[in-house]
Every structure is written in C-alpha cells, then in structure tokens.
Short mmCIF file of C-alpha atoms in Angstrom, two decimals:
data_model
loop_
_atom_site.label_atom_id
_atom_site.label_comp_id
_atom_site.label_asym_id
_atom_site.label_seq_id
_atom_site.Cartn_x
_atom_site.Cartn_y
_atom_site.Cartn_z
CA MET B 1 -13.34 40.06 -29.95
CA SER B 2 -16.07 37.36 -29.43
CA PRO B 3 -19.11 38.69 -27.01
CA LEU B 4 -20.16 36.89 -24.08
CA GLN B 5 -23.14 35.03 -24.02
CA THR B 6 -25.38 33.55 -21.26
CA LEU B 7 -26.60 30.02 -21.25
CA GLN B 8 -29.02 28.04 -19.23
CA LEU B 9 -28.31 24.41 -19.01
CA ASN B 10 -29.96 21.45 -17.48
CA ALA B 11 -27.13 19.11 -16.13
CA ASN B 12 -27.14 16.34 -13.36
CA GLY B 13 -30.49 17.63 -12.05
CA LEU B 14 -29.71 21.35 -11.89
CA ARG B 15 -30.18 24.21 -14.04
CA PHE B 16 -26.74 26.06 -14.30
CA THR B 17 -26.21 29.40 -15.78
CA ALA B 18 -23.09 30.06 -17.78
CA HIS B 19 -21.07 32.56 -19.72
CA ALA B 20 -19.91 31.37 -23.33
CA ALA B 21 -17.98 32.70 -26.28
CA GLY B 22 -16.69 31.25 -29.63
CA LYS B 23 -17.38 27.99 -31.59
CA GLY B 24 -14.93 24.94 -32.01
CA PRO B 25 -13.76 22.23 -29.61
CA LEU B 26 -15.27 22.82 -26.09
CA VAL B 27 -13.28 24.21 -23.26
CA LEU B 28 -15.27 24.29 -19.73
CA CYS B 29 -13.61 26.97 -17.61
CA LEU B 30 -14.20 26.32 -13.78
CA HIS B 31 -14.26 28.60 -10.95
CA GLY B 32 -13.07 28.37 -7.63
CA PHE B 33 -13.56 30.00 -4.10
CA PRO B 34 -14.04 32.76 -3.23
CA ASP B 35 -14.88 33.63 -6.87
CA SER B 36 -17.51 33.06 -9.59
CA ALA B 37 -17.73 32.55 -13.27
CA HIS B 38 -16.89 36.21 -14.05
CA THR B 39 -13.49 35.09 -13.17
CA TRP B 40 -12.94 33.83 -16.89
CA ASP B 41 -14.30 37.11 -18.25
CA ALA B 42 -10.88 37.73 -19.92
CA LEU B 43 -10.16 34.41 -21.18
CA LEU B 44 -13.36 33.23 -22.85
CA PRO B 45 -12.39 35.79 -25.79
CA GLU B 46 -8.94 34.69 -25.78
CA LEU B 47 -10.18 31.17 -26.16
CA ALA B 48 -12.79 32.04 -28.60
CA GLY B 49 -10.50 34.04 -30.79
CA ALA B 50 -8.11 30.94 -30.99
CA GLY B 51 -11.13 28.80 -32.39
CA TYR B 52 -12.51 27.22 -29.32
CA ARG B 53 -16.01 27.13 -27.83
CA ALA B 54 -15.35 28.30 -24.21
CA VAL B 55 -17.95 27.98 -21.61
CA ALA B 56 -17.82 29.10 -17.85
CA PRO B 57 -20.44 27.79 -15.55
CA PHE B 58 -21.36 29.29 -12.12
CA THR B 59 -20.91 26.04 -10.58
CA ARG B 60 -23.28 24.00 -8.19
CA GLY B 61 -24.87 26.36 -5.66
CA TYR B 62 -23.49 29.84 -7.10
CA ALA B 63 -26.29 31.82 -7.99
CA PRO B 64 -27.71 32.22 -10.36
CA THR B 65 -27.05 28.61 -10.81
CA GLN B 66 -29.53 26.33 -8.77
CA ILE B 67 -28.62 25.20 -5.47
CA PRO B 68 -29.23 21.61 -5.01
CA ALA B 69 -32.16 20.63 -2.77
CA ASP B 70 -30.28 17.53 -1.30
CA GLY B 71 -27.08 19.89 -0.34
CA ASP B 72 -24.61 17.25 -2.15
CA TYR B 73 -21.40 18.83 -3.02
CA SER B 74 -19.09 15.99 -2.82
CA VAL B 75 -16.29 15.79 -5.29
CA ALA B 76 -17.74 12.81 -6.98
CA THR B 77 -21.10 14.71 -7.54
CA LEU B 78 -18.83 17.85 -8.90
CA ALA B 79 -17.19 15.50 -11.40
CA LEU B 80 -20.61 14.36 -12.83
CA ASP B 81 -21.53 17.89 -13.08
CA VAL B 82 -18.67 18.53 -15.49
CA LEU B 83 -19.77 15.59 -17.45
CA ALA B 84 -23.18 16.41 -17.65
CA LEU B 85 -22.55 19.98 -18.63
CA ALA B 86 -20.40 18.64 -21.65
CA ASP B 87 -23.58 16.46 -22.66
CA ALA B 88 -25.83 19.25 -22.07
CA LEU B 89 -23.48 21.13 -24.63
CA GLY B 90 -23.59 18.31 -27.01
CA GLU B 91 -20.00 17.42 -26.80
CA ARG B 92 -18.56 13.98 -25.70
CA GLN B 93 -15.03 15.07 -25.45
CA PHE B 94 -13.56 18.41 -24.23
CA TYR B 95 -10.83 20.23 -22.45
CA ILE B 96 -11.12 21.76 -18.99
CA VAL B 97 -9.44 24.59 -17.38
CA GLY B 98 -9.90 24.87 -13.79
CA HIS B 99 -8.83 27.17 -10.84
CA ASP B 100 -8.79 26.15 -7.42
CA TRP B 101 -12.02 24.16 -6.80
CA GLY B 102 -12.21 24.17 -10.39
CA ALA B 103 -9.01 22.33 -10.43
CA VAL B 104 -10.31 19.68 -8.11
CA MET B 105 -13.42 19.28 -10.35
CA ALA B 106 -11.05 18.87 -13.41
CA TYR B 107 -8.83 16.18 -11.68
CA ALA B 108 -12.44 14.39 -10.57
CA ALA B 109 -13.70 14.50 -13.93
CA ALA B 110 -10.50 13.32 -15.44
CA ALA B 111 -10.40 10.44 -12.82
CA PHE B 112 -14.16 9.42 -13.64
CA ALA B 113 -14.15 9.69 -17.42
CA PRO B 114 -10.56 10.10 -18.77
CA ASP B 115 -11.73 8.87 -22.02
CA ARG B 116 -14.02 12.11 -22.40
CA ILE B 117 -11.17 14.64 -21.14
CA LEU B 118 -9.11 15.92 -24.11
CA GLY B 119 -6.58 17.74 -21.43
CA ILE B 120 -6.88 19.77 -18.28
CA CYS B 121 -5.15 22.76 -17.43
CA THR B 122 -5.21 23.67 -13.80
CA ALA B 123 -4.21 26.35 -11.51
CA ALA B 124 -3.21 26.95 -8.01
CA LEU B 125 -4.04 23.54 -6.54
CA PRO B 126 -2.31 20.16 -7.26
CA PRO B 127 -3.74 16.98 -7.43
CA PHE B 128 -5.50 16.28 -4.19
CA ARG B 129 -3.64 13.13 -3.13
CA GLN B 130 -0.49 15.13 -3.70
CA PHE B 131 -1.64 17.99 -1.74
CA LEU B 132 -2.54 15.66 1.30
CA LEU B 133 0.79 13.98 1.17
CA ASN B 134 2.74 17.25 0.79
CA THR B 135 0.83 19.24 3.68
CA ARG B 136 3.36 20.42 6.35
CA ALA B 137 3.14 22.66 9.11
CA ALA B 138 3.31 25.85 6.88
CA GLN B 139 0.58 24.58 4.58
CA ALA B 140 -1.73 23.73 7.38
CA ARG B 141 -1.42 27.22 8.55
CA ARG B 142 -2.30 28.51 5.24
CA SER B 143 -5.47 26.10 5.05
CA TRP B 144 -6.71 27.16 8.37
CA TYR B 145 -9.91 28.29 6.67
CA ILE B 146 -10.94 24.62 5.70
CA GLY B 147 -11.22 23.77 9.56
CA PHE B 148 -13.16 26.94 10.22
CA PHE B 149 -15.61 26.29 7.53
CA GLN B 150 -16.71 23.01 9.39
CA LEU B 151 -18.17 24.84 11.91
CA PRO B 152 -22.15 25.21 11.67
CA PHE B 153 -23.46 29.10 11.15
CA LEU B 154 -20.49 30.91 11.85
CA PRO B 155 -18.65 30.78 8.62
CA GLU B 156 -21.71 31.75 7.00
CA LEU B 157 -21.85 34.99 9.37
CA ALA B 158 -18.10 35.68 9.11
CA LEU B 159 -18.16 35.69 5.23
CA ARG B 160 -21.25 38.00 4.96
CA LYS B 161 -20.31 40.36 7.86
CA ASN B 162 -19.16 43.99 7.03
CA ASP B 163 -19.75 43.98 3.42
CA CYS B 164 -17.93 40.25 3.04
CA ALA B 165 -14.78 41.75 4.52
CA LEU B 166 -13.42 38.23 5.02
CA ILE B 167 -13.35 37.81 1.27
CA ASP B 168 -11.27 40.71 0.84
CA LYS B 169 -8.98 39.36 3.45
CA LEU B 170 -8.60 36.00 1.29
CA TRP B 171 -8.11 37.73 -1.66
CA ARG B 172 -5.35 40.09 -0.23
CA ASP B 173 -3.71 37.26 1.49
CA TRP B 174 -3.85 34.81 -1.17
CA SER B 175 -2.64 37.26 -3.93
CA PRO B 176 -0.38 39.72 -2.08
CA GLY B 177 0.83 41.27 -4.98
CA TRP B 178 -2.71 41.97 -6.57
CA ASP B 179 -4.20 45.19 -6.34
CA TYR B 180 -7.68 44.28 -7.52
CA SER B 181 -10.40 46.65 -7.72
CA ALA B 182 -13.87 47.07 -6.30
CA ALA B 183 -15.29 45.92 -9.52
CA ASP B 184 -13.18 42.73 -9.60
CA ILE B 185 -14.68 41.50 -6.29
CA ALA B 186 -18.23 43.13 -6.60
CA PRO B 187 -19.52 40.00 -8.32
CA VAL B 188 -18.28 37.64 -5.89
CA LYS B 189 -19.40 39.55 -2.90
CA GLU B 190 -22.91 39.79 -4.45
CA ILE B 191 -23.13 35.61 -4.91
CA LEU B 192 -21.63 35.10 -1.33
CA GLY B 193 -23.57 37.94 0.14
CA GLN B 194 -26.62 35.81 -0.24
CA HIS B 195 -27.12 33.49 2.59
CA ALA B 196 -27.90 30.37 0.29
CA SER B 197 -25.11 30.86 -2.04
CA CYS B 198 -22.68 31.39 0.67
CA LYS B 199 -23.89 28.18 2.67
CA ALA B 200 -23.52 26.34 -0.79
CA ALA B 201 -20.15 27.59 -1.14
CA LEU B 202 -19.08 26.17 2.26
CA GLY B 203 -20.79 23.03 1.50
CA TYR B 204 -17.81 22.18 -0.78
CA TYR B 205 -15.45 22.26 2.07
CA ARG B 206 -18.14 20.60 4.91
CA ALA B 207 -18.24 17.59 2.04
CA LEU B 208 -14.43 16.92 2.45
CA PRO B 209 -14.47 14.83 5.69
CA PRO B 210 -17.04 12.34 4.62
CA ALA B 211 -15.11 12.17 1.02
CA LEU B 212 -11.95 11.72 2.63
CA VAL B 213 -12.66 8.98 5.67
CA GLY B 214 -16.33 7.98 5.16
CA PRO B 215 -16.76 4.33 4.51
CA ARG B 216 -19.33 5.19 1.67
CA ALA B 217 -17.07 6.99 -0.61
CA GLN B 218 -14.19 4.41 -0.43
CA GLY B 219 -14.85 3.68 -4.01
CA ASP B 220 -14.67 7.29 -5.08
CA ARG B 221 -11.32 7.79 -3.12
CA VAL B 222 -9.98 5.07 -4.84
CA ARG B 223 -10.69 6.52 -8.38
CA MET B 224 -9.74 10.03 -7.18
CA PHE B 225 -6.40 8.83 -5.83
CA ALA B 226 -5.29 6.89 -8.78
CA ARG B 227 -2.98 8.19 -11.47
CA LEU B 228 -4.67 10.06 -13.84
CA ASP B 229 -4.63 9.24 -17.68
CA VAL B 230 -5.03 12.55 -19.40
CA PRO B 231 -2.65 15.22 -20.75
CA ALA B 232 -2.25 17.95 -18.16
CA ARG B 233 -0.72 21.52 -17.16
CA VAL B 234 -0.47 22.35 -13.77
CA ILE B 235 0.03 26.00 -13.04
CA ARG B 236 1.40 27.23 -9.53
CA GLY B 237 2.28 30.85 -8.24
CA THR B 238 5.26 31.74 -6.41
CA GLN B 239 3.37 34.16 -4.30
CA ASP B 240 0.38 32.02 -3.42
CA GLY B 241 -0.92 32.70 0.00
CA CYS B 242 -3.16 29.74 -0.02
CA ILE B 243 -1.30 26.96 -1.64
CA GLY B 244 2.71 26.81 -1.34
CA THR B 245 4.64 26.01 -4.16
CA ASP B 246 6.09 22.84 -2.31
CA SER B 247 2.38 21.31 -2.29
CA PHE B 248 3.05 20.55 -5.91
CA ALA B 249 6.22 18.39 -5.29
CA GLY B 250 5.52 15.06 -7.30
CA THR B 251 2.60 16.59 -9.19
CA GLN B 252 3.73 14.77 -12.56
CA ALA B 253 4.12 11.41 -10.81
CA ARG B 254 0.43 11.37 -10.54
CA PHE B 255 -0.09 11.12 -14.23
CA THR B 256 0.44 8.34 -16.76
CA SER B 257 -0.06 10.99 -19.59
CA PRO B 258 2.19 13.61 -20.03
CA CYS B 259 1.82 16.48 -17.32
CA GLU B 260 3.81 19.52 -17.43
CA LEU B 261 4.33 21.69 -14.16
CA HIS B 262 4.26 25.24 -14.91
CA THR B 263 5.24 28.33 -12.35
CA MET B 264 4.03 31.86 -12.85
CA THR B 265 5.31 34.74 -10.63
CA ALA B 266 2.07 35.39 -9.13
CA GLY B 267 -0.64 34.61 -6.50
CA HIS B 268 -3.43 32.33 -6.10
CA PHE B 269 -5.58 34.23 -8.75
CA MET B 270 -2.86 34.13 -11.04
CA HIS B 271 -5.24 34.01 -13.88
CA ARG B 272 -6.74 37.37 -13.06
CA GLU B 273 -3.37 39.03 -12.04
CA GLN B 274 -1.69 38.15 -15.12
CA PRO B 275 -4.54 37.47 -17.88
CA ARG B 276 -2.45 37.46 -20.89
CA GLU B 277 0.36 35.34 -19.48
CA PHE B 278 -2.19 32.80 -18.10
CA ALA B 279 -4.10 32.78 -21.60
CA GLY B 280 -0.85 32.21 -23.43
CA ASN B 281 -0.32 29.29 -21.02
CA VAL B 282 -3.49 27.71 -21.63
CA LEU B 283 -3.34 28.35 -25.43
CA GLU B 284 -0.13 26.67 -25.56
CA PHE B 285 -1.37 23.84 -23.86
CA LEU B 286 -4.49 23.37 -25.70
CA ALA B 287 -2.60 23.72 -29.26
CA ASP B 288 0.05 20.82 -27.87
CA SER B 289 -2.51 18.74 -26.73
CA SER B 290 -4.70 18.88 -29.84
CA GLY B 291 -1.67 18.21 -32.05
#
C-alpha cells in the first residue's frame, strides 16, 4: 500500500496543504462539509495501487491550507483553485473525485475548463442547476442549515459549541446508518473548532446568494448552468439525510458527454461508510473513461 505524503502547493494565490499517494494520471480528490482531506485517507492508497497519482487538498480556508485574505469563496474561485492545483502539480489534464462541496468544485471546474478535465466522479450532490430545479418541501427542510449559515456570528458559535456537537448532529442526520468513531470525526472537529477555519467553511455557503442572484456573477451562472461536456459518474445514497435521491432526477440530461447515475445503499458520507464499494465505483469509472 502506497504511503500518504504531505504536499505544500501554491495555487491561485494561496498555500494549500494536500495528502498524496502514487504515480500516474492525476486524480484530485476534493472534500466537502463538514469534513477534511482526511475523508480520502482510504481512497488514496486504492487509487495509487491502481496506477494513479491521487492528491487530496485541504480546500480553501480549511486548516492547514491558507485562509484567503479577501474572503472569496465563490464557486468561480473554487473552480480556479482546482485548475491551479493541477497546474501546481504539473498536470494539464486530470480527473476529479468530489464529495459534497467537492462535487460542486468538480462541476464548476468542468464548466470552466472542460478540455482539461478527463472525467469527474461526484458523490452526494447533483449538478447545482438540477439541485435547484428539484428542490421541493422535503429537500428544503433537509437544507435548513444553508439558511442558518447565512446569519452572522451565530453559526460560528453553534458549530464550535460543546465540542462541535452540531457537527456530530450533521454526521448522524446525514448518514444515519453509519456508526462512525471518535477518531473519524476528530480531524474535522480540530479544523472547524478553530474560529478562522470555521468562518472559512461557512464562507462557502455565504457566497451562494451573490452567485445565484448577484448581477456581477451572471456570466459565471450562465457557464455553471450550461450542460457539461465531460464524462461523469454521479453517485447518490439511498439513506442520505442531506440530499434526497429525488434531487438527482434529470442529472444525466445536464451532460453532453456520457454520464452514469449510480446508487449506493449508504448515507451522505458514502465513501466513508462503504469505502471498498465506493473505491470500486471510482476505479471502474476511471478505467472506463481512460479506455
């Protein structure tokens, strides 16, 4: 099994820390919320063993990656982060595996530079336009936290209160069948227990309203909501308490390239709950895309 290495990468004006393993075609593995690059600790060796160079960065603002001085967490900037990370690793073309916000970054990078993306495998979130179109009352209730995170100060306090008990609640609600350990969640609590990183993670959500309705972001919206021309595999979980399976309806229509919609019997953190099945899904997709 290939040992994990720690990399320091300068990309898009920030200093990123990343875990890495293996040699071969680049696969960027992007984490979501509330999570960290450690979420891919089981997948990276699997990718390395199959002949890929797997790199999992702590994304913008998540310690130990640098916090941007300008507080920019817009989806467009996140897409540029992904492309710049590949540049820093010396690769023009690459694959992406993305979970939750990592899936958003994968879709965004594919929208901004489809010629550079060999394929994307996303988990727990459909393309953003499809998510908005499919949101009904049940999904709106699941997404209560997005509105809560728009408030000033209070979400930071809530996330860090009582040993980050709210993070435990989100993990339990979103993956109700997963008996995670204290060791699983400890790195996430360590990162989001820091005020600066907590504020950064919430910044992703606070950047959504301007991106969706702000006049300055209209060009980015047009690009983001267009159909994507990259091979894709989108994975959803039947027990996901965060994103309902009905939110993925019509996903394949958002692509001009082949897109497969797969379902796992798991919750939101499917890659943590069922790591071997998830790794098999990813490796199958990568093999099919490279063939």
